[in-house]
Coordinates of C-alpha atoms (C1' of nucleotides) in Angstrom, one line a residue:
Chain A
M1 CA 52.8 -72.2 -89.1
G2 CA 52.0 -68.6 -90.2
E3 CA 52.5 -66.6 -93.3
G4 CA 49.3 -67.8 -94.8
A5 CA 50.5 -71.3 -95.6
S6 CA 47.6 -73.6 -95.4
P7 CA 48.2 -77.2 -94.6
S8 CA 47.0 -78.3 -98.0
T9 CA 49.7 -76.3 -99.8
L10 CA 52.5 -77.7 -97.7
K11 CA 54.5 -80.4 -99.2
P12 CA 54.7 -83.4 -97.0
I13 CA 58.1 -83.3 -95.3
P14 CA 59.8 -86.5 -96.2
M15 CA 60.7 -88.1 -92.9
P16 CA 64.0 -89.9 -93.3
P17 CA 63.5 -93.5 -92.1
P18 CA 64.8 -93.9 -88.5
P19 CA 68.5 -95.0 -88.6
R20 CA 69.4 -98.6 -88.1
V21 CA 72.8 -99.3 -86.8
R22 CA 74.5 -102.4 -85.7
F23 CA 77.3 -103.6 -83.4
A24 CA 79.0 -106.6 -85.0
P25 CA 81.6 -108.2 -82.7
S26 CA 83.3 -111.4 -83.6
P27 CA 83.2 -113.9 -80.7
T28 CA 86.9 -114.7 -80.9
G29 CA 87.9 -113.1 -77.6
Y30 CA 86.5 -111.0 -74.7
L31 CA 84.7 -107.8 -75.0
H32 CA 87.5 -105.3 -75.2
V33 CA 87.1 -101.7 -74.2
G34 CA 87.5 -100.6 -77.9
G35 CA 84.6 -102.8 -78.9
A36 CA 82.6 -101.7 -75.9
R37 CA 83.1 -98.1 -76.9
T38 CA 82.1 -98.9 -80.5
A39 CA 79.0 -100.6 -79.2
L40 CA 78.3 -97.6 -76.9
F41 CA 78.5 -95.1 -79.8
N42 CA 76.1 -97.2 -81.8
W43 CA 73.8 -97.4 -78.9
L44 CA 74.0 -93.7 -78.2
Y45 CA 73.4 -92.9 -81.8
A46 CA 70.4 -95.2 -82.0
R47 CA 68.9 -93.8 -78.8
H48 CA 69.6 -90.2 -79.8
S49 CA 68.0 -90.5 -83.2
G50 CA 65.1 -92.8 -82.3
G51 CA 66.6 -95.5 -84.4
Q52 CA 67.3 -99.2 -83.8
L53 CA 70.4 -101.1 -82.8
V54 CA 71.0 -104.5 -84.2
L55 CA 73.4 -106.9 -82.5
R56 CA 75.1 -109.2 -84.9
I57 CA 77.6 -111.8 -83.9
E58 CA 80.1 -112.4 -86.6
D59 CA 81.0 -116.0 -86.0
T60 CA 82.1 -116.9 -89.5
D61 CA 85.6 -117.6 -88.3
R62 CA 84.7 -121.1 -87.1
E63 CA 88.2 -121.8 -85.8
R64 CA 88.2 -119.1 -83.3
S65 CA 84.6 -118.4 -82.5
T66 CA 83.1 -119.8 -79.3
E67 CA 79.8 -119.7 -77.6
A68 CA 81.5 -118.8 -74.3
H69 CA 82.9 -115.7 -75.9
T70 CA 79.5 -114.7 -77.3
R71 CA 78.2 -115.1 -73.7
V72 CA 80.9 -112.8 -72.3
I73 CA 80.3 -110.2 -74.9
L74 CA 76.5 -110.2 -74.3
D75 CA 77.1 -110.0 -70.6
G76 CA 79.5 -107.1 -71.0
L77 CA 77.1 -105.1 -73.0
S78 CA 74.3 -105.7 -70.6
W79 CA 76.5 -104.7 -67.7
L80 CA 77.2 -101.4 -69.4
G81 CA 73.5 -100.9 -69.9
I82 CA 73.7 -101.2 -73.6
T83 CA 70.5 -102.7 -74.9
W84 CA 69.7 -103.7 -78.5
D85 CA 66.5 -103.9 -80.4
E86 CA 67.2 -106.9 -82.6
G87 CA 69.4 -109.9 -82.1
P88 CA 71.7 -111.3 -81.3
L89 CA 71.7 -112.5 -84.9
F90 CA 74.4 -114.9 -85.9
Q91 CA 76.2 -114.3 -89.2
G92 CA 76.9 -117.9 -89.5
E93 CA 73.3 -118.5 -90.3
Y94 CA 73.3 -116.4 -93.4
G95 CA 75.8 -118.5 -95.3
P96 CA 73.3 -119.4 -98.1
R97 CA 72.6 -115.7 -98.8
H98 CA 76.3 -114.9 -98.8
Q99 CA 76.9 -117.6 -101.3
A100 CA 73.9 -116.6 -103.4
D101 CA 75.2 -113.0 -103.5
A102 CA 78.7 -114.2 -104.6
E103 CA 77.2 -116.4 -107.3
R104 CA 75.0 -113.6 -108.5
L105 CA 78.1 -111.5 -108.9
L106 CA 79.8 -114.4 -110.7
A107 CA 76.8 -114.8 -113.1
E108 CA 76.8 -111.1 -113.8
G109 CA 80.4 -111.1 -114.7
K110 CA 81.3 -108.9 -111.7
A111 CA 83.3 -111.7 -110.1
Y112 CA 85.2 -114.7 -111.4
R113 CA 86.4 -118.1 -110.3
C114 CA 90.0 -118.4 -109.1
F115 CA 91.7 -121.8 -109.1
C116 CA 94.9 -120.6 -107.6
T117 CA 95.8 -122.6 -104.5
R118 CA 97.1 -121.1 -101.4
E119 CA 100.5 -122.4 -102.3
E120 CA 100.5 -120.9 -105.7
L121 CA 99.4 -117.6 -104.3
E122 CA 102.2 -117.8 -101.8
A123 CA 104.6 -118.4 -104.6
Q124 CA 103.2 -115.5 -106.6
R125 CA 103.5 -113.3 -103.6
A126 CA 107.1 -114.3 -103.0
S127 CA 108.3 -113.7 -106.6
A128 CA 106.3 -110.6 -107.3
G129 CA 106.5 -109.0 -103.9
N130 CA 110.0 -107.7 -103.8
A131 CA 110.2 -108.6 -100.1
G132 CA 108.0 -105.5 -99.5
G133 CA 104.5 -106.9 -99.6
S134 CA 103.2 -104.9 -102.5
F135 CA 101.6 -108.0 -104.0
R136 CA 98.4 -107.6 -106.0
Y137 CA 96.7 -110.5 -107.6
D138 CA 97.5 -110.6 -111.3
R139 CA 94.1 -111.7 -112.4
R140 CA 95.4 -114.7 -114.2
C141 CA 92.3 -116.7 -113.5
Y142 CA 90.1 -114.0 -114.9
R143 CA 91.5 -114.9 -118.3
I144 CA 90.2 -118.4 -118.1
P145 CA 87.2 -118.6 -120.4
A146 CA 83.9 -118.8 -118.5
E147 CA 82.9 -122.2 -119.9
E148 CA 86.2 -123.7 -119.0
A149 CA 86.0 -122.3 -115.5
A150 CA 82.5 -123.6 -115.1
A151 CA 83.6 -127.0 -116.3
R152 CA 86.5 -127.2 -114.0
A153 CA 84.4 -126.2 -111.1
A154 CA 81.8 -128.8 -112.0
A155 CA 84.5 -131.4 -112.2
G156 CA 85.2 -130.6 -108.6
V157 CA 88.3 -128.5 -108.9
P158 CA 88.4 -126.3 -105.8
S159 CA 88.0 -122.6 -106.5
T160 CA 87.3 -119.3 -104.8
I161 CA 85.3 -116.5 -106.1
R162 CA 87.1 -113.2 -106.6
F163 CA 85.6 -109.9 -107.0
L164 CA 86.5 -108.1 -110.2
L165 CA 87.5 -104.7 -109.0
R166 CA 87.2 -101.9 -111.5
D167 CA 89.5 -99.0 -111.5
E168 CA 87.3 -96.2 -110.3
E169 CA 87.1 -93.8 -107.5
L170 CA 85.8 -95.4 -104.4
A171 CA 85.0 -92.6 -102.0
W172 CA 82.6 -91.6 -99.3
D173 CA 81.8 -88.8 -96.9
D174 CA 82.7 -90.3 -93.6
A175 CA 80.7 -88.9 -90.7
V176 CA 83.7 -88.4 -88.6
H177 CA 86.6 -87.9 -91.1
G178 CA 84.9 -86.1 -93.9
R179 CA 85.7 -87.2 -97.5
I180 CA 87.9 -90.3 -97.9
S181 CA 88.8 -91.5 -101.3
F182 CA 90.6 -94.5 -102.7
Q183 CA 91.4 -95.6 -106.3
G184 CA 90.4 -99.0 -107.5
R185 CA 93.8 -99.5 -109.1
D186 CA 95.4 -99.5 -105.6
L187 CA 93.3 -102.4 -104.5
D188 CA 93.2 -105.9 -105.8
D189 CA 90.6 -108.5 -106.8
F190 CA 89.9 -109.8 -103.3
V191 CA 88.3 -113.2 -102.6
I192 CA 84.7 -113.0 -101.6
L193 CA 83.8 -116.7 -101.3
R194 CA 86.2 -119.3 -100.0
S195 CA 86.7 -122.7 -101.7
D196 CA 84.4 -124.2 -99.0
D197 CA 81.7 -121.7 -100.2
T198 CA 81.7 -119.6 -97.0
A199 CA 82.0 -115.9 -97.4
I200 CA 84.9 -113.7 -96.6
Y201 CA 84.4 -110.9 -94.2
N202 CA 83.9 -108.0 -96.7
L203 CA 81.1 -109.9 -98.6
A204 CA 79.4 -111.2 -95.4
V205 CA 79.3 -107.7 -93.9
V206 CA 77.9 -106.1 -97.0
S207 CA 75.4 -108.8 -97.6
D208 CA 74.2 -108.7 -94.1
D209 CA 74.1 -104.9 -93.8
I210 CA 72.0 -104.8 -97.0
A211 CA 69.7 -107.5 -95.8
M212 CA 69.3 -105.9 -92.4
R213 CA 68.7 -102.5 -93.9
I214 CA 71.6 -100.9 -91.9
T215 CA 71.7 -97.1 -92.6
H216 CA 74.8 -96.2 -90.6
V217 CA 77.9 -98.2 -90.1
I218 CA 79.7 -97.0 -87.0
R219 CA 82.9 -99.0 -86.4
G220 CA 86.6 -98.9 -85.7
D221 CA 89.1 -96.9 -87.7
D222 CA 90.9 -100.0 -88.7
H223 CA 88.1 -100.7 -91.1
I224 CA 88.7 -97.6 -93.2
S225 CA 90.8 -99.6 -95.7
N226 CA 88.0 -102.2 -96.0
T227 CA 85.5 -99.6 -96.9
P228 CA 86.4 -99.0 -100.5
K229 CA 86.0 -102.7 -101.2
Q230 CA 82.7 -102.7 -99.4
I231 CA 81.5 -99.7 -101.4
A232 CA 82.5 -101.6 -104.6
L233 CA 80.4 -104.5 -103.4
Y234 CA 77.4 -102.3 -102.6
R235 CA 77.6 -100.9 -106.2
A236 CA 78.0 -104.3 -107.7
L237 CA 75.0 -105.6 -105.7
G238 CA 73.0 -102.6 -106.8
H239 CA 72.6 -101.0 -103.4
Q240 CA 73.2 -97.6 -101.9
P241 CA 76.0 -97.7 -99.3
P242 CA 75.2 -96.7 -95.8
V243 CA 76.7 -93.7 -94.0
F244 CA 80.1 -94.7 -92.6
A245 CA 81.4 -93.3 -89.4
H246 CA 84.9 -94.5 -88.4
V247 CA 85.8 -94.1 -84.8
P248 CA 89.4 -93.8 -83.7
M249 CA 91.3 -96.5 -81.9
I250 CA 92.0 -96.7 -78.2
L251 CA 95.7 -96.8 -77.3
G252 CA 97.7 -97.9 -74.3
P253 CA 99.8 -95.5 -72.2
D254 CA 102.7 -96.1 -74.5
G255 CA 100.8 -95.0 -77.6
K256 CA 100.5 -98.5 -79.0
K257 CA 97.2 -100.1 -79.8
L258 CA 95.6 -101.2 -76.5
S259 CA 96.3 -104.9 -75.9
K260 CA 96.6 -107.5 -73.2
R261 CA 100.1 -106.5 -72.4
H262 CA 98.8 -103.2 -71.2
G263 CA 96.9 -105.0 -68.4
A264 CA 93.2 -104.8 -68.2
T265 CA 91.6 -104.4 -71.6
A266 CA 88.4 -106.4 -71.3
V267 CA 85.4 -104.8 -69.8
G268 CA 85.1 -107.8 -67.5
D269 CA 88.4 -106.8 -66.0
Y270 CA 87.0 -103.5 -64.9
Q271 CA 83.9 -105.1 -63.5
E272 CA 86.3 -107.3 -61.4
Q273 CA 88.2 -104.2 -60.3
G274 CA 85.1 -102.7 -58.8
I275 CA 84.3 -100.1 -61.4
L276 CA 80.7 -99.2 -61.7
P277 CA 79.0 -99.7 -65.1
T278 CA 77.7 -96.1 -65.1
A279 CA 81.2 -94.7 -64.5
M280 CA 82.7 -97.0 -67.1
R281 CA 80.1 -96.0 -69.7
N282 CA 80.6 -92.3 -68.9
F283 CA 84.4 -92.7 -69.2
L284 CA 84.2 -94.6 -72.4
A285 CA 81.8 -92.1 -74.0
L286 CA 84.2 -89.3 -73.3
L287 CA 87.1 -91.3 -74.8
G288 CA 87.0 -90.1 -78.4
W289 CA 83.8 -88.1 -78.2
S290 CA 83.0 -84.8 -76.7
P291 CA 79.7 -83.0 -76.1
G292 CA 81.5 -79.8 -76.9
G293 CA 81.8 -78.1 -73.6
D294 CA 83.3 -78.7 -70.2
R295 CA 81.0 -81.5 -69.1
E296 CA 82.7 -84.5 -67.5
I297 CA 80.0 -86.3 -65.6
L298 CA 77.2 -87.1 -68.0
P299 CA 74.0 -88.9 -66.9
E300 CA 72.6 -91.3 -69.4
A301 CA 69.9 -89.0 -70.6
D302 CA 72.3 -86.1 -71.3
M303 CA 74.7 -88.4 -73.0
I304 CA 72.0 -89.6 -75.3
E305 CA 70.7 -86.1 -76.0
L306 CA 74.1 -84.6 -76.7
F307 CA 75.5 -87.4 -78.8
T308 CA 76.3 -86.7 -82.4
L309 CA 78.7 -88.4 -84.9
E310 CA 80.2 -85.0 -85.6
G311 CA 81.4 -84.9 -82.0
I312 CA 83.5 -87.9 -82.4
Q313 CA 87.2 -87.2 -82.4
K314 CA 89.4 -88.2 -85.4
K315 CA 92.4 -88.9 -83.3
A316 CA 93.2 -92.1 -81.4
A317 CA 92.9 -91.7 -77.6
V318 CA 95.0 -93.1 -74.8
F319 CA 93.1 -95.1 -72.2
D320 CA 93.8 -93.4 -68.9
A321 CA 92.9 -95.8 -66.1
T322 CA 93.6 -93.1 -63.4
K323 CA 90.9 -90.9 -64.8
L324 CA 88.5 -93.8 -64.9
E325 CA 89.1 -94.4 -61.2
W326 CA 88.6 -90.7 -60.5
M327 CA 85.3 -90.9 -62.4
N328 CA 84.3 -94.0 -60.6
G329 CA 84.9 -92.2 -57.3
Q330 CA 82.6 -89.5 -58.4
Y331 CA 79.8 -91.9 -59.1
L332 CA 80.6 -93.8 -55.9
S333 CA 80.2 -90.8 -53.7
T334 CA 76.9 -89.7 -55.2
L335 CA 75.4 -93.2 -55.2
P336 CA 73.1 -94.1 -52.3
A337 CA 74.8 -96.7 -50.1
Q338 CA 71.8 -98.8 -50.5
E339 CA 72.6 -99.4 -54.2
L340 CA 76.1 -100.5 -53.3
V341 CA 75.1 -103.1 -50.7
A342 CA 74.7 -106.0 -53.2
P343 CA 78.0 -105.5 -55.1
V344 CA 79.9 -104.9 -51.8
R345 CA 78.4 -108.0 -50.3
R346 CA 79.4 -110.0 -53.4
Q347 CA 82.9 -108.7 -53.0
L348 CA 83.0 -109.6 -49.3
E349 CA 81.9 -113.1 -50.1
R350 CA 84.8 -113.4 -52.5
M351 CA 87.1 -112.3 -49.7
G352 CA 85.6 -115.1 -47.6
I353 CA 83.7 -112.8 -45.3
S354 CA 80.1 -113.4 -44.6
A355 CA 78.3 -110.2 -43.5
D356 CA 74.8 -110.6 -42.3
G357 CA 74.1 -107.2 -40.8
D358 CA 73.0 -104.1 -42.6
L359 CA 76.0 -102.9 -44.6
A360 CA 74.6 -99.6 -45.7
P361 CA 75.9 -97.6 -42.7
L362 CA 79.4 -99.0 -43.1
I363 CA 79.4 -98.3 -46.8
D364 CA 78.2 -94.8 -46.2
A365 CA 81.1 -94.3 -43.8
V366 CA 83.8 -95.3 -46.3
K367 CA 82.5 -94.7 -49.8
A368 CA 83.5 -91.0 -49.9
R369 CA 87.1 -92.1 -49.5
S370 CA 87.0 -94.9 -52.0
R371 CA 87.5 -95.0 -55.7
T372 CA 86.3 -98.5 -56.4
I373 CA 83.9 -101.1 -55.0
L374 CA 87.0 -103.1 -54.1
H375 CA 88.2 -100.3 -51.9
V376 CA 84.8 -100.0 -50.3
A377 CA 84.6 -103.7 -49.6
G378 CA 88.1 -103.7 -48.1
Q379 CA 87.3 -100.8 -45.8
V380 CA 83.9 -102.4 -44.8
A381 CA 85.7 -105.6 -43.9
V382 CA 88.1 -103.7 -41.6
R383 CA 85.1 -102.1 -39.8
L384 CA 83.5 -105.5 -39.5
D385 CA 86.6 -106.9 -37.9
P386 CA 89.1 -104.4 -36.6
S387 CA 91.6 -107.1 -35.8
R388 CA 91.9 -107.8 -39.4
P389 CA 94.0 -104.9 -40.8
P390 CA 97.7 -105.0 -40.7
L391 CA 99.5 -101.8 -39.6
D392 CA 100.3 -99.6 -42.6
P393 CA 103.6 -97.6 -42.7
K394 CA 101.8 -94.4 -41.6
G395 CA 100.2 -96.1 -38.7
E396 CA 103.5 -97.5 -37.7
A397 CA 105.1 -94.1 -37.9
L398 CA 102.5 -92.6 -35.6
I399 CA 103.1 -95.3 -33.0
R400 CA 106.8 -94.7 -33.1
K401 CA 106.3 -90.9 -32.9
M402 CA 103.9 -90.9 -30.0
G403 CA 105.9 -93.4 -28.0
P404 CA 104.3 -94.4 -24.6
A405 CA 101.6 -91.8 -25.1
F406 CA 100.1 -94.0 -27.8
S407 CA 99.2 -96.7 -25.4
T408 CA 98.3 -94.4 -22.5
N409 CA 96.0 -92.3 -24.6
L410 CA 94.3 -95.4 -25.9
Q411 CA 93.8 -96.7 -22.3
R412 CA 92.2 -93.4 -21.3
A413 CA 89.9 -93.4 -24.3
A414 CA 88.9 -97.0 -23.6
D415 CA 88.1 -96.2 -20.0
A416 CA 86.0 -93.3 -21.0
L417 CA 84.3 -95.2 -23.7
D418 CA 83.5 -98.0 -21.3
G419 CA 81.2 -95.6 -19.4
V420 CA 79.0 -95.0 -22.4
E421 CA 75.7 -96.6 -22.4
P422 CA 74.9 -98.6 -25.5
A423 CA 72.1 -96.2 -26.3
G424 CA 74.5 -93.3 -26.1
W425 CA 76.9 -94.8 -28.6
T426 CA 76.2 -92.2 -31.3
P427 CA 78.6 -90.0 -33.3
E428 CA 77.4 -86.9 -31.6
R429 CA 77.9 -88.2 -28.0
L430 CA 81.1 -89.9 -28.9
L431 CA 82.6 -86.7 -30.2
D432 CA 81.6 -84.9 -27.0
L433 CA 83.2 -87.6 -25.0
L434 CA 86.4 -87.6 -26.9
K435 CA 86.7 -83.9 -26.6
R436 CA 86.2 -84.1 -22.9
V437 CA 88.9 -86.8 -22.6
A438 CA 91.4 -84.7 -24.5
E439 CA 90.6 -81.7 -22.4
Q440 CA 90.9 -83.6 -19.1
H441 CA 94.3 -84.9 -19.9
G442 CA 95.5 -81.8 -21.6
L443 CA 95.8 -83.5 -25.0
K444 CA 95.3 -82.1 -28.5
L445 CA 92.3 -83.6 -30.0
G446 CA 94.4 -85.3 -32.6
D447 CA 96.5 -87.0 -30.0
A448 CA 93.3 -88.6 -28.6
M449 CA 91.8 -89.4 -31.9
Q450 CA 94.7 -90.7 -34.0
P451 CA 95.6 -93.6 -31.8
I452 CA 92.0 -94.8 -31.9
R453 CA 92.0 -94.5 -35.7
V454 CA 95.2 -96.6 -35.9
A455 CA 93.9 -99.1 -33.4
L456 CA 90.7 -99.7 -35.4
T457 CA 91.9 -99.5 -38.9
G458 CA 95.7 -99.9 -38.8
S459 CA 95.9 -96.7 -40.7
T460 CA 95.9 -92.9 -40.1
V461 CA 93.2 -92.5 -42.7
S462 CA 89.5 -92.9 -42.1
E463 CA 86.3 -91.2 -41.6
P464 CA 86.1 -88.9 -38.5
V465 CA 87.0 -91.0 -35.5
N466 CA 83.7 -90.6 -33.7
E467 CA 81.9 -91.9 -36.8
L468 CA 84.4 -94.7 -37.1
L469 CA 83.6 -95.7 -33.5
A470 CA 79.9 -95.6 -34.1
V471 CA 80.1 -97.7 -37.2
V472 CA 82.4 -100.3 -35.7
G473 CA 80.2 -100.6 -32.6
R474 CA 80.7 -100.4 -28.9
E475 CA 81.9 -103.8 -28.0
R476 CA 84.2 -104.3 -30.9
S477 CA 85.7 -100.9 -30.6
I478 CA 86.5 -101.1 -26.9
R479 CA 87.9 -104.6 -27.1
R480 CA 90.1 -103.7 -30.0
I481 CA 91.3 -100.5 -28.4
R482 CA 92.3 -102.3 -25.2
E483 CA 94.0 -105.0 -27.2
V484 CA 96.1 -102.5 -29.1
A485 CA 96.8 -100.5 -26.0
H486 CA 98.1 -103.6 -24.3
R487 CA 100.1 -104.7 -27.3
W488 CA 102.0 -101.4 -27.4
N489 CA 102.2 -100.9 -23.6
G490 CA 105.7 -99.5 -23.0
G491 CA 105.6 -97.7 -26.3
G492 CA 108.4 -99.6 -28.0
P493 CA 108.7 -99.1 -31.8
P494 CA 107.1 -101.7 -33.9
A495 CA 109.2 -104.7 -34.5
Chain B
rG1 C1' 107.2 -100.7 -100.1
rG2 C1' 102.0 -99.2 -101.6
rC3 C1' 97.4 -97.1 -100.1
rG4 C1' 94.9 -94.6 -96.2
rC5 C1' 94.2 -92.0 -91.5
rU6 C1' 95.9 -88.7 -87.7
rA7 C1' 98.7 -84.5 -85.3
rU8 C1' 96.3 -78.5 -79.1
rC9 C1' 99.3 -79.2 -71.9
rG10 C1' 102.1 -86.0 -69.6
rU11 C1' 96.6 -87.8 -70.6
rC12 C1' 91.2 -86.9 -72.1
rU13 C1' 89.6 -82.6 -74.6
rA14 C1' 87.2 -77.1 -75.8
rG15 C1' 88.3 -74.4 -80.1
rG16 C1' 85.7 -74.5 -86.5
rG17 C1' 89.8 -66.8 -89.3
rG18 C1' 89.7 -61.8 -85.0
rA19 C1' 86.1 -63.1 -78.4
rC20 C1' 93.3 -66.8 -77.3
rU21 C1' 97.3 -63.7 -72.4
rA22 C1' 94.7 -70.9 -76.1
rG23 C1' 89.6 -72.8 -71.8
rG24 C1' 88.0 -77.3 -68.8
rA25 C1' 89.0 -82.2 -66.6
rC26 C1' 92.5 -86.2 -64.8
rG27 C1' 97.3 -86.5 -62.9
rG28 C1' 101.4 -83.2 -60.4
rG29 C1' 102.6 -78.9 -56.9
rG30 C1' 100.9 -75.2 -53.2
rC31 C1' 97.2 -73.0 -49.8
rC32 C1' 92.4 -73.1 -47.2
rC33 C1' 89.0 -76.2 -44.4
rU34 C1' 90.1 -80.1 -40.6
rC35 C1' 91.3 -85.0 -35.3
rU36 C1' 93.6 -87.8 -40.2
rC37 C1' 92.2 -88.7 -45.2
rA38 C1' 88.9 -88.0 -49.0
rA39 C1' 85.5 -84.5 -50.8
rG40 C1' 85.1 -79.3 -51.6
rG41 C1' 87.2 -74.2 -52.4
rC42 C1' 91.3 -71.1 -54.2
rC43 C1' 96.1 -70.8 -56.8
rC44 C1' 100.6 -72.6 -59.8
rA45 C1' 103.4 -75.4 -63.6
rA46 C1' 102.0 -77.6 -68.3
rA47 C1' 100.2 -77.6 -75.3
rC48 C1' 98.6 -75.4 -80.9
rA49 C1' 104.8 -81.1 -84.3
rC50 C1' 107.8 -78.3 -88.2
rG51 C1' 108.2 -75.3 -92.8
rG52 C1' 105.9 -72.7 -96.4
rG53 C1' 101.7 -70.2 -98.2
rU54 C1' 96.3 -67.7 -98.3
rU55 C1' 94.7 -63.3 -95.4
rC56 C1' 94.8 -56.8 -92.7
rG57 C1' 94.7 -61.1 -89.2
rA58 C1' 95.6 -68.2 -88.4
rA59 C1' 95.4 -73.3 -83.3
rU60 C1' 91.5 -72.7 -86.9
rC61 C1' 92.0 -72.7 -94.5
rC62 C1' 95.7 -74.8 -98.4
rC63 C1' 100.4 -77.3 -99.6
rG64 C1' 104.8 -79.8 -98.1
rU65 C1' 107.9 -82.2 -94.3
rU66 C1' 108.3 -85.2 -90.1
rA67 C1' 106.2 -88.5 -86.8
rG68 C1' 102.6 -92.1 -85.2
rC69 C1' 99.0 -95.5 -86.4
rG70 C1' 95.9 -98.7 -89.7
rC71 C1' 95.2 -102.0 -93.8
rU72 C1' 97.9 -104.6 -97.6
rA73 C1' 95.0 -113.2 -96.0
rC74 C1' 90.7 -118.5 -98.9
rC75 C1' 91.1 -113.6 -90.3
rA76 C1' 87.3 -110.5 -88.7

RNA sequence: GGCGCUAUCGUCUAGGGGACUAGGACGGGGCCCUCUCAAGGCCCAAACACGGGUUCGAAUCCCGUUAGCGCUACCA
């Protein structure tokens, strides 16, 4: 600090309190990628700004909420590496506060009792709503004198509490959309407390966000139309609304909201499919958010450092599973094989294969050519037991194309391989040997190599053949090569 | 129907009045490398929804149209 400013003359810079954000899923289903991304954005914002993330389970829909779903959601978040600073808190435990807030609004004349039954409401809707659905509650119960309403309630007549919505501008500066404005007259007096004294979503959320001192509400776009109601509630309750940031939806390939009929939509599905959590997180982060440049692969630290709410896209994004797989492949190829051993072993076990040896060299041999852990495990399984793979169409084509040479060349290779000492079974020595075999018999290198590849993998695609041999091992390789040579002796086309 | 949101290659996006002959990535096509494939490198095709303004100048600002989506419950 220069320019003669002495510390004593400096006004203390008011430090804004660290942000508090929350992720508030309702445990009525699995953790969907949309929810996961909302959670991710909240997490990134909290980490970026030195704030805190509160996890709140909105389980007030008793009918549909289950503990199993809560478990799945928590597991999904953990899998993605999303950690929270408080919670999980359960909204269902705050019923008394919700009710107290509703009654306070009632006492202050900012809400009123409504004795209309569901059936009556239905009838009103049917007659007023000219088939369209432009129904707005006509406030008939607001006209009931307070004493009478209280008496009826005391007598046990069921009633809800409705919020008295004033006709005023309900607007806010959305962190992603800019200014959004609604008019009170376009909304109606919504119910805040059910006849069983439990809160309706909008009240519960506002009541909880106030109590938990949430400063930034980062949530899905589909909540934009709830926001004016919530702002009205904040005002009525005497609190400053938080900053709202509405993130766009995630669509399926057909441009419709992503749903089960698009296939995998739960993060658990991708876990199943062998996607790495880091890749999933990276992909999700870039779906609807951009750091501003050309970056694609973003390590966690960079993601956190670069994240801003302003960088969030306004437009909905289509979930592109192909790009996810590409990204997974990127992570796969840079990840040390050692870190893949556990997930690959798990997958092998699911396939009914018990592998006791060191899997790392096998994983190293195949991971560059794989896009998911499932692919890796499949290829490892083939190398563990070369008699396993069925012939693929390309392998079959090669056999047909080479005719009798296929078997002959295999035989020659096997004979030469037989002479290799176990200690000499290394990629380098094997390459030398194969080259010599080809030379001796006047073969192109490929004509010596490809049959081996097909014999050991059933396919024309693999790591370099010498490495393949090394990884499969001496005994297994030779036995399999002889088997296959014998099988195709005579060179007939595959049946 | 009402209210609201959105609109750049097929997809994810960069872009915030001149740097745009609109950049990158996935996917597609081609070439190189090579025993095959993948990776990698190089190259190609591919977009500012439409119409009006504002401005010397608009992908960028304003208005309208169209289209898509969201909400419109005693669900969340």
